[in-house]
Amino acid sequence: MQEVVIQSPNSYLERLKLLEGLLEQEFSMLSARSFEQLPEIQKNKTELLLLLQKASETDESCSKELSEHKELVEKCRSLQLKNQILVDKQLQAVQGVLDHLIHHGRQATTHTYENLR
């Protein structure tokens, strides 16, 4: 796994491409439910996003380069949204299973003392 902050690429285009790769890796891992390296990928993704955000606010060349590569920025935004939708669906599925288990755990059975009265 690449260390984003320490070995960050020089150009903002390279950083965008690195972000794109991280987002694609994140989606693959989420889809496969392979969560072992997911925290590291998310940490690197977050650090890279923060770095790009800070640079775009303070470095005019960053803003210019990001606007020149608007298509890639939009692709990264789309990938992030797709990943978020997948996470939300997986959380809903887990919540559904938990609700089902809790609901059935609360149902009285005919073998409890309360039902024998």
PDB file of C-alpha atoms in Angstrom:
ATOM      1  CA  MET A   1       0.000   0.000   0.000  1.00  0.00           C
ATOM      2  CA  GLN A   2       1.295   3.431  -0.881  1.00  0.00           C
ATOM      3  CA  GLU A   3       1.857   5.942   1.884  1.00  0.00           C
ATOM      4  CA  VAL A   4      -0.043   8.931   0.552  1.00  0.00           C
ATOM      5  CA  VAL A   5       1.266  11.809   2.662  1.00  0.00           C
ATOM      6  CA  ILE A   6       4.919  10.800   2.873  1.00  0.00           C
ATOM      7  CA  GLN A   7       5.323   9.737  -0.731  1.00  0.00           C
ATOM      8  CA  SER A   8       2.757  12.016  -2.276  1.00  0.00           C
ATOM      9  CA  PRO A   9       3.174  12.559  -6.020  1.00  0.00           C
ATOM     10  CA  ASN A  10       4.393  15.954  -7.171  1.00  0.00           C
ATOM     11  CA  SER A  11       1.640  16.967  -9.555  1.00  0.00           C
ATOM     12  CA  TYR A  12      -1.992  17.354  -8.651  1.00  0.00           C
ATOM     13  CA  LEU A  13      -2.937  15.239 -11.673  1.00  0.00           C
ATOM     14  CA  GLU A  14      -0.901  12.357 -10.234  1.00  0.00           C
ATOM     15  CA  ARG A  15      -2.660  12.860  -6.893  1.00  0.00           C
ATOM     16  CA  LEU A  16      -6.042  12.722  -8.622  1.00  0.00           C
ATOM     17  CA  LYS A  17      -5.067   9.524 -10.395  1.00  0.00           C
ATOM     18  CA  LEU A  18      -3.903   8.065  -7.082  1.00  0.00           C
ATOM     19  CA  LEU A  19      -7.246   9.053  -5.540  1.00  0.00           C
ATOM     20  CA  GLU A  20      -9.073   7.401  -8.426  1.00  0.00           C
ATOM     21  CA  GLY A  21      -7.109   4.198  -7.834  1.00  0.00           C
ATOM     22  CA  LEU A  22      -7.838   4.244  -4.104  1.00  0.00           C
ATOM     23  CA  LEU A  23     -11.553   4.738  -4.743  1.00  0.00           C
ATOM     24  CA  GLU A  24     -11.587   1.839  -7.203  1.00  0.00           C
ATOM     25  CA  GLN A  25      -9.734  -0.371  -4.697  1.00  0.00           C
ATOM     26  CA  GLU A  26     -12.189   0.637  -1.994  1.00  0.00           C
ATOM     27  CA  PHE A  27     -15.146  -0.344  -4.190  1.00  0.00           C
ATOM     28  CA  SER A  28     -13.580  -3.697  -5.046  1.00  0.00           C
ATOM     29  CA  MET A  29     -12.990  -4.466  -1.381  1.00  0.00           C
ATOM     30  CA  LEU A  30     -16.476  -3.369  -0.362  1.00  0.00           C
ATOM     31  CA  SER A  31     -18.040  -5.418  -3.153  1.00  0.00           C
ATOM     32  CA  ALA A  32     -16.052  -8.511  -2.200  1.00  0.00           C
ATOM     33  CA  ARG A  33     -16.657  -7.877   1.516  1.00  0.00           C
ATOM     34  CA  SER A  34     -12.918  -8.058   1.992  1.00  0.00           C
ATOM     35  CA  PHE A  35     -12.368  -5.627   4.826  1.00  0.00           C
ATOM     36  CA  GLU A  36      -8.800  -6.438   5.913  1.00  0.00           C
ATOM     37  CA  GLN A  37      -7.060  -3.566   4.099  1.00  0.00           C
ATOM     38  CA  LEU A  38     -10.080  -1.282   3.942  1.00  0.00           C
ATOM     39  CA  PRO A  39      -9.099   0.885   6.957  1.00  0.00           C
ATOM     40  CA  GLU A  40      -5.695   1.588   5.408  1.00  0.00           C
ATOM     41  CA  ILE A  41      -7.210   2.478   2.042  1.00  0.00           C
ATOM     42  CA  GLN A  42      -9.765   4.758   3.691  1.00  0.00           C
ATOM     43  CA  LYS A  43      -7.045   6.417   5.775  1.00  0.00           C
ATOM     44  CA  ASN A  44      -4.944   7.067   2.657  1.00  0.00           C
ATOM     45  CA  LYS A  45      -7.998   8.278   0.736  1.00  0.00           C
ATOM     46  CA  THR A  46      -8.929  10.694   3.516  1.00  0.00           C
ATOM     47  CA  GLU A  47      -5.381  12.038   3.796  1.00  0.00           C
ATOM     48  CA  LEU A  48      -5.207  12.555   0.050  1.00  0.00           C
ATOM     49  CA  LEU A  49      -8.598  14.284  -0.055  1.00  0.00           C
ATOM     50  CA  LEU A  50      -7.569  16.601   2.782  1.00  0.00           C
ATOM     51  CA  LEU A  51      -4.272  17.338   1.053  1.00  0.00           C
ATOM     52  CA  LEU A  52      -6.063  18.193  -2.197  1.00  0.00           C
ATOM     53  CA  GLN A  53      -8.651  20.295  -0.391  1.00  0.00           C
ATOM     54  CA  LYS A  54      -6.028  22.276   1.494  1.00  0.00           C
ATOM     55  CA  ALA A  55      -3.915  22.718  -1.647  1.00  0.00           C
ATOM     56  CA  SER A  56      -6.911  23.913  -3.665  1.00  0.00           C
ATOM     57  CA  GLU A  57      -7.602  26.554  -1.013  1.00  0.00           C
ATOM     58  CA  THR A  58      -4.011  27.793  -0.746  1.00  0.00           C
ATOM     59  CA  ASP A  59      -2.298  26.997  -4.060  1.00  0.00           C
ATOM     60  CA  GLU A  60      -3.557  28.705  -7.171  1.00  0.00           C
ATOM     61  CA  SER A  61      -1.767  26.193  -9.402  1.00  0.00           C
ATOM     62  CA  CYS A  62      -3.731  23.403  -7.725  1.00  0.00           C
ATOM     63  CA  SER A  63      -7.054  25.094  -8.438  1.00  0.00           C
ATOM     64  CA  LYS A  64      -6.000  25.661 -12.016  1.00  0.00           C
ATOM     65  CA  GLU A  65      -4.854  22.058 -12.497  1.00  0.00           C
ATOM     66  CA  LEU A  66      -8.007  20.668 -10.890  1.00  0.00           C
ATOM     67  CA  SER A  67     -10.177  22.766 -13.193  1.00  0.00           C
ATOM     68  CA  GLU A  68      -8.134  21.555 -16.181  1.00  0.00           C
ATOM     69  CA  HIS A  69      -8.864  17.956 -15.145  1.00  0.00           C
ATOM     70  CA  LYS A  70     -12.497  18.503 -14.259  1.00  0.00           C
ATOM     71  CA  GLU A  71     -13.514  15.178 -15.838  1.00  0.00           C
ATOM     72  CA  LEU A  72     -11.204  13.247 -13.514  1.00  0.00           C
ATOM     73  CA  VAL A  73     -12.404  15.235 -10.509  1.00  0.00           C
ATOM     74  CA  GLU A  74     -16.003  14.395 -11.448  1.00  0.00           C
ATOM     75  CA  LYS A  75     -15.073  10.746 -11.922  1.00  0.00           C
ATOM     76  CA  CYS A  76     -13.559  10.663  -8.418  1.00  0.00           C
ATOM     77  CA  ARG A  77     -16.679  12.309  -7.023  1.00  0.00           C
ATOM     78  CA  SER A  78     -18.824   9.720  -8.791  1.00  0.00           C
ATOM     79  CA  LEU A  79     -16.683   6.855  -7.487  1.00  0.00           C
ATOM     80  CA  GLN A  80     -16.929   8.225  -3.947  1.00  0.00           C
ATOM     81  CA  LEU A  81     -20.714   8.446  -4.251  1.00  0.00           C
ATOM     82  CA  LYS A  82     -20.905   4.893  -5.612  1.00  0.00           C
ATOM     83  CA  ASN A  83     -18.823   3.637  -2.676  1.00  0.00           C
ATOM     84  CA  GLN A  84     -21.028   5.500  -0.203  1.00  0.00           C
ATOM     85  CA  ILE A  85     -24.176   4.005  -1.715  1.00  0.00           C
ATOM     86  CA  LEU A  86     -22.668   0.524  -1.424  1.00  0.00           C
ATOM     87  CA  VAL A  87     -21.728   1.120   2.229  1.00  0.00           C
ATOM     88  CA  ASP A  88     -25.228   2.412   2.966  1.00  0.00           C
ATOM     89  CA  LYS A  89     -26.834  -0.664   1.373  1.00  0.00           C
ATOM     90  CA  GLN A  90     -24.556  -2.988   3.333  1.00  0.00           C
ATOM     91  CA  LEU A  91     -25.388  -1.154   6.567  1.00  0.00           C
ATOM     92  CA  GLN A  92     -29.104  -1.435   5.807  1.00  0.00           C
ATOM     93  CA  ALA A  93     -28.722  -5.171   5.238  1.00  0.00           C
ATOM     94  CA  VAL A  94     -26.887  -5.605   8.534  1.00  0.00           C
ATOM     95  CA  GLN A  95     -29.509  -3.490  10.322  1.00  0.00           C
ATOM     96  CA  GLY A  96     -32.238  -5.658   8.804  1.00  0.00           C
ATOM     97  CA  VAL A  97     -30.581  -8.824  10.083  1.00  0.00           C
ATOM     98  CA  LEU A  98     -30.114  -7.299  13.539  1.00  0.00           C
ATOM     99  CA  ASP A  99     -33.736  -6.149  13.651  1.00  0.00           C
ATOM    100  CA  HIS A 100     -34.884  -9.618  12.645  1.00  0.00           C
ATOM    101  CA  LEU A 101     -32.748 -11.285  15.307  1.00  0.00           C
ATOM    102  CA  ILE A 102     -33.878  -8.848  17.992  1.00  0.00           C
ATOM    103  CA  HIS A 103     -37.531  -9.198  17.023  1.00  0.00           C
ATOM    104  CA  HIS A 104     -37.428 -12.997  17.103  1.00  0.00           C
ATOM    105  CA  GLY A 105     -35.432 -12.943  20.338  1.00  0.00           C
ATOM    106  CA  ARG A 106     -38.235 -10.995  22.038  1.00  0.00           C
ATOM    107  CA  GLN A 107     -41.068 -13.237  20.920  1.00  0.00           C
ATOM    108  CA  ALA A 108     -42.458 -15.354  23.708  1.00  0.00           C
ATOM    109  CA  THR A 109     -42.369 -19.055  23.099  1.00  0.00           C
ATOM    110  CA  THR A 110     -44.873 -21.573  24.437  1.00  0.00           C
ATOM    111  CA  HIS A 111     -42.200 -23.041  26.703  1.00  0.00           C
ATOM    112  CA  THR A 112     -41.672 -20.030  28.943  1.00  0.00           C
ATOM    113  CA  TYR A 113     -43.076 -19.864  32.449  1.00  0.00           C
ATOM    114  CA  GLU A 114     -45.059 -16.723  31.625  1.00  0.00           C
ATOM    115  CA  ASN A 115     -47.080 -18.585  29.008  1.00  0.00           C
ATOM    116  CA  LEU A 116     -47.841 -21.498  31.333  1.00  0.00           C
ATOM    117  CA  ARG A 117     -49.973 -19.367  33.701  1.00  0.00           C
TER     118      ARG A 117
END
